[in-house]
Amino acid sequence: MQPADAARILLRRRRMRESLVAFAQSIQIPGAPAGGDDSELFEPVGLGMAAHHRVMCEWIQRCIETRYGRLIMMLPPGAAKSTYASVLAPAWLMGTRPGSQTILTSYAGDLTKKHGRKARAVCKQPVYVDAFGATVSKQTSAADLWALENGSEYMGAGILAGVTGSRADLIVGDDLIAGRQEAESVAIRTSTIEAWHQDVMTRAKPGASIILLGTRWHPSDPIGALLPKDYDGRSGPVKCADDMTWQVLNIPAEAEHDDDPLGRAKGDMLWPEQWKEDHWPQFRSQPRMWASLYQQRPTIAGGGKFKREWAQWYEPGDEPRREELNVYGASDWGAPSEESGETDPTEHGIIGLDSNEDARGNPYPRFWLLDWRYGAVTTD
């Protein structure tokens, strides 16, 4: 070996250990299975590293290297967020930190096995073994439970299957909600959120890093349950419902803020090298899907008629006097579903209608929500 060749190899090894970006650029990223879902062989991903891939790697690495690191990542379907957070990040951590433990959970165990096979395939690549001096232990064979020769361990499980018997230095929650039907179910949302906090998060070692990623389906999905009610879609540190500060990386299909994490101007689209202009109309034509899955600001059914930004908060006492309002009461009674057995929430609202006028003097009344009660309760 010539000195120049040896220098290049040493430089590659050092960069792979120091940088998740360099690691992702050095290994062969697994794509679709080459011989069925259970195959250990994968077609290589032919696309290069896009701008949002690099940004994801940088945010993921900061989270992993931060004591009690917390990261929420929201991106559209097909943006390769799982490839970098659920496949490459665990493989990189297991090599750089011998003896570390990673737990990956998702809406289904089969998905964690899929990601586990890909991560394991990465750890078998010669360039990985050369950089970290370890490969997959021959004493483990399950796609959702395996280890490296350096003592690092990987465990995958469905969110509702229960995660027991293992601790973690890194926990990754990837798409905890399967789809629209599950997102609309109060019971599934509730059980998923409870499982995340009570089963999965209790597996974290002191100082462990947590990554929660997905596309948004519902205002009260697991990500929505963490974000504060006044979250405006910007990326950066956010104080969340668990009283922890999470780094939130929100990359919508179409840039909506001046401080877009990719440096895009408002209206610029994501990944133009891969997704051309003719890719987007099929999704824009469905406003609810576009708002939630692609722009990461989910709305309830009918959200195309009533927009969230129309609602303005006021402090108690700032509303008009009762004698200045026409006050109405309205109820929407929930009943058990014959199909699922779940009870929809019953809603009771007290609304005041004022005598506001528009600039031309035409009646333009405003609604003041004066009181509200909801819950999945019996009629009495």
XYZ file of N, CA, C and O in Angstrom, residues 173-355:
732
model
N -38.482 6.656 17.790
C -39.892 6.384 17.507
C -40.198 6.831 16.092
O -40.189 8.032 15.803
N -40.448 5.877 15.211
C -40.586 6.152 13.779
C -42.003 5.827 13.325
O -42.407 4.663 13.321
N -42.769 6.853 12.938
C -44.141 6.642 12.458
C -44.927 5.768 13.434
O -45.249 4.612 13.149
N -45.271 6.334 14.589
C -45.993 5.578 15.613
C -47.449 5.348 15.234
O -48.101 4.472 15.810
N -47.971 6.120 14.293
C -49.348 5.953 13.816
C -49.302 5.426 12.388
O -48.608 5.980 11.529
N -50.058 4.356 12.111
C -49.963 3.665 10.822
C -50.560 4.465 9.673
O -50.027 4.444 8.557
N -51.672 5.152 9.895
C -52.327 5.832 8.779
C -53.527 6.624 9.238
O -53.774 6.797 10.436
N -54.314 7.102 8.285
C -55.437 7.985 8.574
C -56.471 7.319 9.474
O -56.966 7.920 10.431
N -56.827 6.079 9.189
C -57.855 5.409 9.985
C -57.435 5.294 11.443
O -58.233 5.552 12.356
N -56.187 4.910 11.670
C -55.703 4.782 13.043
C -55.608 6.152 13.716
O -55.895 6.286 14.916
N -55.229 7.166 12.947
C -55.099 8.506 13.510
C -56.445 9.067 13.953
O -56.514 9.856 14.900
N -57.523 8.667 13.273
C -58.850 9.167 13.624
C -59.435 8.448 14.835
O -60.443 8.890 15.394
N -58.836 7.345 15.252
C -59.346 6.576 16.382
C -58.814 7.148 17.688
O -57.601 7.143 17.931
N -59.720 7.632 18.534
C -59.310 8.155 19.837
C -58.625 7.067 20.650
O -57.608 7.300 21.314
N -59.163 5.846 20.579
C -58.611 4.743 21.368
C -57.184 4.410 20.945
O -56.301 4.201 21.787
N -56.939 4.351 19.630
C -55.593 4.010 19.150
C -54.618 5.131 19.463
O -53.477 4.878 19.892
N -55.029 6.384 19.239
C -54.141 7.498 19.566
C -53.777 7.482 21.044
O -52.614 7.639 21.417
N -54.779 7.289 21.886
C -54.542 7.305 23.327
C -53.628 6.171 23.754
O -52.668 6.384 24.508
N -53.904 4.956 23.271
C -53.076 3.813 23.663
C -51.653 3.951 23.143
O -50.694 3.556 23.819
N -51.499 4.530 21.945
C -50.158 4.727 21.385
C -49.367 5.733 22.199
O -48.189 5.512 22.528
N -49.995 6.856 22.536
C -49.316 7.886 23.322
C -48.955 7.354 24.703
O -47.855 7.588 25.232
N -49.868 6.601 25.322
C -49.583 6.026 26.640
C -48.437 5.021 26.550
O -47.566 4.983 27.436
N -48.431 4.201 25.495
C -47.350 3.229 25.335
C -46.009 3.921 25.140
O -44.977 3.470 25.656
N -46.004 5.015 24.391
C -44.755 5.749 24.164
C -44.182 6.278 25.482
O -42.993 6.121 25.771
N -45.035 6.886 26.301
C -44.552 7.497 27.535
C -44.309 6.471 28.646
O -43.316 6.570 29.372
N -45.198 5.480 28.762
C -45.136 4.580 29.903
C -44.287 3.332 29.635
O -43.665 2.796 30.561
N -44.277 2.853 28.397
C -43.516 1.644 28.080
C -42.148 1.965 27.481
O -41.125 1.466 27.950
N -42.132 2.801 26.440
C -40.897 3.038 25.703
C -39.977 4.010 26.446
O -38.791 3.715 26.680
N -40.487 5.173 26.812
C -39.633 6.191 27.423
C -39.038 5.733 28.752
O -37.963 6.195 29.148
N -39.711 4.826 29.450
C -39.172 4.330 30.719
C -37.980 3.401 30.511
O -37.323 3.017 31.480
N -37.696 3.053 29.254
C -36.538 2.203 28.937
C -35.264 3.024 28.769
O -34.177 2.470 28.618
N -35.386 4.343 28.778
C -34.234 5.209 28.530
C -33.281 5.219 29.721
O -33.707 5.355 30.869
N -31.998 5.091 29.434
C -30.985 5.247 30.459
C -30.864 6.721 30.834
O -31.281 7.602 30.065
N -30.302 7.034 31.999
C -30.057 8.446 32.329
C -29.212 9.114 31.249
O -28.161 8.604 30.858
N -29.697 10.242 30.733
C -28.979 10.978 29.705
C -29.236 10.499 28.293
O -28.660 11.037 27.343
N -30.098 9.484 28.120
C -30.351 8.920 26.789
C -30.943 9.956 25.843
O -31.610 10.906 26.255
N -30.703 9.741 24.557
C -31.237 10.617 23.508
C -32.485 9.996 22.899
O -32.562 8.777 22.741
N -33.435 10.856 22.549
C -34.716 10.408 22.003
C -34.971 11.111 20.679
O -34.844 12.336 20.588
N -35.340 10.334 19.650
C -35.713 10.897 18.353
C -37.122 10.423 18.023
O -37.399 9.215 18.028
N -38.016 11.342 17.767
C -39.396 11.032 17.387
C -39.626 11.620 16.007
O -39.488 12.830 15.815
N -39.948 10.766 15.042
C -40.092 11.256 13.673
C -41.348 10.702 13.030
O -41.879 9.664 13.448
N -41.810 11.396 12.003
C -42.977 10.924 11.276
C -43.576 12.025 10.436
O -43.105 13.168 10.413
N -44.610 11.655 9.702
C -45.459 12.634 9.047
C -46.688 12.821 9.921
O -47.120 11.903 10.615
N -47.265 14.004 9.892
C -48.382 14.317 10.771
C -49.698 13.824 10.171
O -49.959 13.989 8.993
N -50.520 13.225 11.015
C -51.825 12.735 10.592
C -52.971 13.485 11.255
O -54.041 13.645 10.678
N -52.753 13.930 12.479
C -53.854 14.441 13.289
C -53.290 15.433 14.299
O -52.150 15.281 14.747
N -54.063 16.480 14.671
C -53.555 17.431 15.662
C -53.174 16.785 16.984
O -52.315 17.298 17.697
N -53.801 15.649 17.316
C -53.533 14.978 18.590
C -52.777 13.672 18.401
O -52.912 12.758 19.212
N -51.986 13.561 17.329
C -51.152 12.375 17.162
C -49.990 12.456 18.171
O -49.880 13.429 18.917
N -49.127 11.437 18.263
C -48.075 11.469 19.285
C -47.180 12.699 19.228
O -46.764 13.212 20.279
N -46.872 13.204 18.032
C -46.072 14.424 17.943
C -46.898 15.619 18.408
O -46.417 16.475 19.162
N -48.154 15.687 17.977
C -49.023 16.786 18.389
C -49.255 16.820 19.887
O -49.428 17.891 20.477
N -49.267 15.630 20.528
C -49.461 15.566 21.970
C -48.279 16.159 22.720
O -48.419 16.606 23.868
N -47.108 16.180 22.095
C -45.920 16.756 22.721
C -45.796 18.257 22.462
O -45.423 19.024 23.352
N -46.107 18.681 21.248
C -45.912 20.082 20.877
C -46.892 20.988 21.620
O -48.036 20.603 21.865
N -46.487 22.195 21.965
C -47.413 23.122 22.621
C -48.511 23.576 21.661
O -48.347 23.523 20.440
N -49.608 24.022 22.215
C -50.750 24.415 21.394
C -50.430 25.586 20.477
O -51.035 25.741 19.422
N -49.482 26.430 20.867
C -49.163 27.597 20.052
C -47.979 27.363 19.123
O -47.419 28.319 18.580
N -47.600 26.098 18.912
C -46.487 25.814 17.997
C -46.851 26.310 16.601
O -47.919 26.000 16.072
N -45.940 27.081 15.984
C -46.266 27.744 14.720
C -45.572 27.126 13.504
O -45.585 27.706 12.421
N -44.947 25.953 13.672
C -44.353 25.279 12.523
C -42.892 25.592 12.281
O -42.306 25.073 11.330
N -42.279 26.420 13.120
C -40.879 26.772 12.914
C -39.952 25.719 13.525
O -40.310 25.034 14.471
N -38.761 25.625 12.969
C -37.748 24.703 13.479
C -36.913 25.391 14.552
O -36.678 26.594 14.496
N -36.471 24.590 15.529
C -35.659 25.130 16.606
C -36.067 24.552 17.936
O -36.870 23.609 18.011
N -35.550 25.086 19.047
C -35.896 24.569 20.374
C -37.326 24.922 20.758
O -37.762 26.065 20.575
N -38.054 23.940 21.279
C -39.457 24.133 21.664
C -39.681 23.466 23.018
O -39.370 22.279 23.187
N -40.211 24.203 23.979
C -40.583 23.627 25.274
C -41.870 22.839 25.085
O -42.897 23.390 24.702
N -41.833 21.548 25.351
C -42.946 20.662 25.026
C -43.720 20.237 26.268
O -43.379 20.612 27.391
N -44.758 19.434 26.044
C -45.689 19.078 27.111
C -45.050 18.243 28.207
O -45.576 18.190 29.323
N -43.932 17.576 27.930
C -43.251 16.783 28.958
C -42.269 17.616 29.765
O -41.451 17.066 30.513
N -42.333 18.947 29.602
C -41.472 19.894 30.311
C -40.018 19.785 29.887
O -39.133 20.256 30.596
N -39.747 19.154 28.729
C -38.409 19.080 28.165
C -38.340 19.981 26.938
O -39.347 20.195 26.254
N -37.160 20.506 26.654
C -36.950 21.293 25.449
C -36.511 20.357 24.336
O -35.456 19.723 24.426
N -37.327 20.255 23.301
C -37.044 19.414 22.146
C -36.547 20.297 21.007
O -37.046 21.408 20.812
N -35.576 19.795 20.262
C -35.206 20.424 19.002
C -36.186 19.916 17.937
O -36.300 18.705 17.736
N -36.898 20.816 17.307
C -37.915 20.450 16.328
C -37.412 20.794 14.935
O -37.127 21.954 14.636
N -37.281 19.780 14.097
C -36.882 19.971 12.699
C -38.106 19.724 11.829
O -38.525 18.586 11.635
N -38.687 20.804 11.349
C -39.885 20.726 10.522
C -39.522 21.126 9.097
O -39.175 22.280 8.841
N -39.585 20.172 8.178
C -39.256 20.441 6.774
C -40.483 20.104 5.932
O -40.672 18.960 5.509
N -41.369 21.080 5.682
C -42.556 20.821 4.867
C -42.197 20.712 3.392
O -41.099 21.095 2.970
N -43.129 20.191 2.620
C -42.897 20.083 1.175
C -42.682 21.455 0.555
O -41.793 21.641 -0.275
N -43.467 22.430 0.979
C -43.343 23.805 0.495
C -42.928 24.705 1.643
O -43.581 24.716 2.699
N -41.844 25.434 1.494
C -41.349 26.302 2.557
C -42.389 27.362 2.903
O -42.981 27.977 2.009
N -42.610 27.564 4.218
C -43.619 28.513 4.669
C -43.057 29.612 5.576
O -43.769 30.558 5.897
N -41.787 29.480 5.990
C -41.217 30.453 6.921
C -39.916 31.016 6.356
O -39.196 30.354 5.615
N -39.602 32.238 6.767
C -38.369 32.878 6.306
C -37.130 32.158 6.820
O -36.080 32.188 6.185
N -37.238 31.526 8.006
C -36.093 30.834 8.593
C -36.178 29.333 8.332
O -35.928 28.520 9.213
N -36.538 28.965 7.116
C -36.630 27.565 6.728
C -35.294 26.864 7.024
O -34.222 27.423 6.733
N -35.304 25.661 7.610
C -34.039 25.004 7.983
C -33.147 24.655 6.806
O -31.949 24.430 6.984
N -33.708 24.620 5.588
C -32.892 24.353 4.402
C -32.445 25.638 3.718
O -31.763 25.589 2.695
N -32.856 26.775 4.269
C -32.515 28.048 3.647
C -33.371 28.377 2.441
O -33.009 29.255 1.645
N -34.518 27.701 2.304
C -35.385 27.956 1.154
C -36.162 29.253 1.350
O -36.461 29.651 2.474
N -36.522 29.883 0.249
C -37.448 31.007 0.293
C -38.871 30.469 0.373
O -39.147 29.320 0.005
N -39.788 31.293 0.863
C -41.190 30.881 0.930
C -41.670 30.444 -0.457
O -41.454 31.152 -1.442
N -42.310 29.297 -0.515
C -42.827 28.787 -1.779
C -41.903 27.806 -2.472
O -42.330 27.095 -3.391
N -40.626 27.739 -2.048
C -39.707 26.772 -2.652
C -40.076 25.359 -2.216
O -40.453 25.129 -1.061
N -39.928 24.414 -3.146
C -40.328 23.036 -2.885
C -39.141 22.186 -2.443
O -37.983 22.505 -2.694
N -39.469 21.100 -1.792
C -38.470 20.174 -1.262
C -37.922 19.258 -2.349
O -38.677 18.776 -3.192
N -36.619 19.025 -2.300
C -35.920 18.032 -3.109
C -36.231 18.177 -4.599
O -36.695 17.240 -5.253
N -35.985 19.343 -5.184
C -36.316 19.553 -6.601
C -35.529 18.649 -7.540
O -35.970 18.414 -8.661
N -34.386 18.116 -7.086
C -33.629 17.187 -7.929
C -34.396 15.887 -8.159
O -34.258 15.242 -9.198
N -35.219 15.519 -7.167
C -35.963 14.261 -7.248
C -37.439 14.484 -7.561
O -38.039 13.733 -8.332
N -38.033 15.500 -6.943
C -39.465 15.764 -7.105
C -39.644 17.002 -7.970
O -39.473 18.133 -7.514
N -40.000 16.798 -9.220
C -40.203 17.897 -10.157
C -41.559 18.554 -9.909
O -42.363 18.104 -9.088
N -41.830 19.617 -10.662
C -43.070 20.376 -10.458
C -44.309 19.517 -10.660
O -45.335 19.729 -9.999
N -44.233 18.547 -11.576
C -45.419 17.734 -11.852
C -45.675 16.681 -10.773
O -46.653 15.930 -10.857
N -44.824 16.629 -9.739
C -45.017 15.665 -8.659
C -46.071 16.131 -7.661
O -46.740 15.308 -7.030
N -46.254 17.452 -7.516
C -47.027 17.978 -6.400
C -48.533 18.130 -6.624
O -49.305 18.021 -5.656
N -49.030 18.414 -7.858
C -50.472 18.668 -8.016
C -51.365 17.551 -7.508
O -52.454 17.807 -6.981
N -50.958 16.295 -7.635
C -51.783 15.172 -7.201
C -52.038 15.205 -5.691
O -53.061 14.689 -5.215
N -51.144 15.816 -4.937
C -51.307 15.903 -3.488
C -51.948 17.219 -3.080
O -52.740 17.257 -2.127
N -51.637 18.289 -3.786
C -52.259 19.580 -3.480
C -53.771 19.533 -3.672
O -54.517 20.288 -3.037
N -54.245 18.683 -4.559
C -55.670 18.612 -4.866
C -56.495 18.088 -3.697
O -57.720 18.172 -3.718
N -55.834 17.549 -2.688
C -56.526 17.051 -1.499
C -56.061 17.880 -0.305
O -55.050 17.562 0.321
N -56.784 18.966 0.009
C -56.300 19.946 0.999
C -55.949 19.355 2.349
O -54.940 19.742 2.950
N -56.775 18.433 2.831
C -56.498 17.898 4.165
C -55.205 17.084 4.167
O -54.386 17.189 5.080
N -55.019 16.240 3.148
C -53.807 15.444 3.056
C -52.590 16.343 2.867
O -51.536 16.117 3.465
N -52.722 17.366 2.041
C -51.606 18.270 1.786
C -51.195 18.981 3.075
O -49.998 19.083 3.388
N -52.179 19.460 3.834
C -51.864 20.195 5.054
C -51.177 19.317 6.084
O -50.224 19.752 6.748
N -51.629 18.085 6.226
C -51.092 17.228 7.281
C -49.832 16.503 6.844
O -48.743 16.725 7.380
N -49.922 15.635 5.840
C -48.790 14.788 5.468
C -47.659 15.560 4.814
O -46.485 15.200 4.980
N -47.981 16.626 4.094
C -46.946 17.311 3.321
C -46.493 18.629 3.939
O -45.338 19.017 3.780
N -47.393 19.318 4.645
C -47.004 20.584 5.272
C -46.845 20.457 6.789
O -46.473 21.413 7.454
N -47.157 19.299 7.353
C -46.961 19.023 8.778
C -47.775 19.942 9.690
O -47.352 20.288 10.791
N -48.957 20.341 9.224
C -49.876 21.107 10.076
C -51.264 20.509 9.911
O -52.103 21.027 9.173
N -51.497 19.373 10.573
C -52.746 18.632 10.379
C -53.964 19.410 10.850
O -53.903 20.182 11.804
N -55.042 19.203 10.152
C -56.307 19.809 10.532
C -57.338 18.698 10.637
O -57.210 17.643 10.037
N -58.395 18.957 11.405
C -59.472 17.991 11.502
C -60.308 18.037 10.234
O -60.137 18.913 9.390
N -61.200 17.060 10.060
C -62.061 17.030 8.884
C -62.799 18.359 8.766
O -63.290 18.902 9.752
N -62.908 18.876 7.549
C -63.529 20.178 7.349
C -62.544 21.314 7.463
O -62.908 22.474 7.411
N -61.261 20.978 7.643
C -60.248 22.012 7.822
C -60.089 22.915 6.613
O -59.494 23.972 6.706
N -60.617 22.486 5.456
C -60.539 23.339 4.286
C -61.544 24.474 4.343
O -61.449 25.432 3.596
N -62.547 24.359 5.251
C -63.565 25.402 5.389
C -63.255 26.332 6.557
O -63.502 27.528 6.485
N -62.744 25.775 7.648
C -62.413 26.569 8.822
C -60.914 26.469 9.055
O -60.391 25.386 9.278
N -60.250 27.585 9.009
C -58.799 27.595 9.109
C -58.362 27.927 10.534
O -58.944 28.791 11.187
N -57.308 27.254 10.978
C -56.828 27.433 12.340
C -56.484 28.897 12.631
O -56.738 29.406 13.722
N -55.900 29.582 11.635
C -55.456 30.952 11.897
C -56.614 31.928 12.083
O -56.411 33.057 12.516
N -57.840 31.510 11.729
C -58.976 32.387 11.963
C -59.289 32.526 13.450
O -59.905 33.501 13.872
N -58.919 31.539 14.223
C -59.233 31.557 15.654
C -58.221 32.417 16.395
O -57.019 32.203 16.295
N -58.720 33.405 17.133
C -57.870 34.301 17.909
C -58.173 34.109 19.391
O -59.327 34.063 19.807
N -57.118 33.988 20.196
C -57.308 33.803 21.636
C -57.591 35.144 22.317
O -57.123 36.183 21.884
N -58.370 35.086 23.400
C -58.594 36.280 24.200
C -58.550 35.890 25.677
O -58.758 34.734 26.038
N -58.241 36.864 26.522
C -58.186 36.620 27.953
C -59.590 36.765 28.544
O -60.367 37.636 28.122
N -59.959 35.923 29.515
C -61.269 36.074 30.164
C -61.453 37.490 30.692
O -60.565 38.045 31.335
N -62.591 38.067 30.374
C -62.870 39.450 30.745
C -62.744 40.413 29.588
O -63.259 41.530 29.648
N -62.065 39.983 28.520
C -61.912 40.846 27.345
C -63.088 40.715 26.376
O -63.205 41.522 25.450
N -63.930 39.716 26.574
C -65.066 39.530 25.673
C -66.140 40.589 25.949
O -66.162 41.202 27.022
N -67.038 40.854 24.978
C -68.125 41.810 25.216
C -69.008 41.362 26.385
O -69.060 40.176 26.743
N -69.715 42.320 26.959
C -70.653 41.986 28.033
C -71.777 41.110 27.490
O -72.119 41.191 26.309
N -72.336 40.297 28.378
C -73.369 39.356 27.927
C -74.549 40.075 27.270
O -75.127 39.570 26.315
N -74.896 41.275 27.774
C -76.034 41.983 27.186
C -75.707 42.508 25.785
O -76.616 42.920 25.051
N -74.438 42.490 25.396
C -74.041 42.917 24.056
C -73.961 41.745 23.086
O -73.631 41.929 21.915
N -74.264 40.549 23.578
C -74.135 39.345 22.764
C -75.461 38.616 22.655
O -76.273 38.637 23.579
N -75.673 37.989 21.532
C -76.701 36.948 21.442
C -76.010 35.636 21.788
O -75.068 35.220 21.108
N -76.449 34.991 22.862
C -75.758 33.822 23.394
C -76.539 32.553 23.036
O -77.751 32.474 23.231
N -75.801 31.572 22.503
C -76.408 30.326 22.065
C -75.702 29.146 22.733
O -74.512 29.217 23.048
N -76.445 28.090 22.921
C -75.856 26.836 23.381
C -76.044 25.780 22.306
O -77.081 25.726 21.639
N -75.044 24.952 22.108
C -75.127 23.896 21.096
C -74.464 22.634 21.631
O -73.484 22.701 22.379
N -75.025 21.506 21.264
C -74.468 20.224 21.699
C -74.363 19.275 20.526
O -75.181 19.291 19.613
N -73.317 18.472 20.568
C -73.124 17.396 19.592
C -72.895 16.131 20.409
O -71.845 15.950 21.016
N -73.923 15.265 20.435
C -73.901 14.108 21.335
C -73.170 12.944 20.692
O -73.483 12.530 19.578
N -72.182 12.421 21.414
C -71.441 11.252 20.930
C -72.155 9.971 21.312
O -72.896 9.908 22.294
N -71.946 8.942 20.525
C -72.546 7.635 20.793
C -71.546 6.552 20.437
O -70.674 6.756 19.598
N -71.664 5.380 21.071
C -70.740 4.291 20.745
C -70.884 3.856 19.284
O -71.984 3.770 18.749
N -69.755 3.594 18.646
C -69.764 3.091 17.278
C -70.086 1.607 17.283
O -69.536 0.834 18.075
N -71.007 1.187 16.402
C -71.344 -0.225 16.322
C -70.179 -1.055 15.820
O -70.046 -2.237 16.129
N -69.273 -0.423 15.023
C -68.150 -1.154 14.448
C -66.993 -1.312 15.432
O -66.480 -2.403 15.641
N -66.596 -0.209 16.053
C -65.423 -0.260 16.921
C -65.751 -0.325 18.399
O -64.908 -0.705 19.209
N -66.980 0.057 18.775
C -67.329 0.103 20.183
C -66.842 1.353 20.882
O -67.114 1.567 22.055
N -66.086 2.213 20.178
C -65.593 3.448 20.777
C -66.714 4.480 20.854
O -67.642 4.472 20.051
N -66.617 5.354 21.847
C -67.594 6.426 22.001
C -66.976 7.742 21.552
O -65.928 8.143 22.064
N -67.613 8.398 20.589
C -67.146 9.705 20.163
C -67.371 10.714 21.287
O -68.331 10.594 22.062
N -66.528 11.727 21.380
C -66.726 12.735 22.426
C -68.047 13.480 22.239
O -68.480 13.747 21.129
N -68.688 13.785 23.346
C -69.837 14.682 23.360
C -69.312 16.100 23.574
O -68.452 16.329 24.420
N -69.843 17.037 22.790
C -69.381 18.426 22.852
C -70.546 19.329 23.280
O -71.661 19.202 22.768
N -70.283 20.214 24.232
C -71.242 21.250 24.627
C -70.542 22.598 24.489
O -69.459 22.786 25.047
N -71.132 23.520 23.754
C -70.514 24.825 23.568
C -71.467 25.965 23.853
O -72.664 25.886 23.550
N -70.954 27.015 24.457
C -71.703 28.254 24.662
C -71.010 29.337 23.831
O -69.826 29.620 24.027
N -71.739 29.921 22.894
C -71.163 30.844 21.921
C -71.909 32.171 21.978
O -73.143 32.206 21.991
N -71.163 33.272 22.014
C -71.761 34.599 21.951
C -71.529 35.216 20.580
O -70.429 35.155 20.040
N -72.562 35.802 20.016
C -72.487 36.426 18.690
C -72.632 37.932 18.875
O -73.635 38.407 19.413
N -71.589 38.702 18.462
C -71.652 40.149 18.677
C -72.239 40.851 17.452
O -72.667 40.208 16.482
N -72.264 42.166 17.497
C -72.866 42.962 16.414
C -71.806 43.696 15.622
O -72.012 44.830 15.189
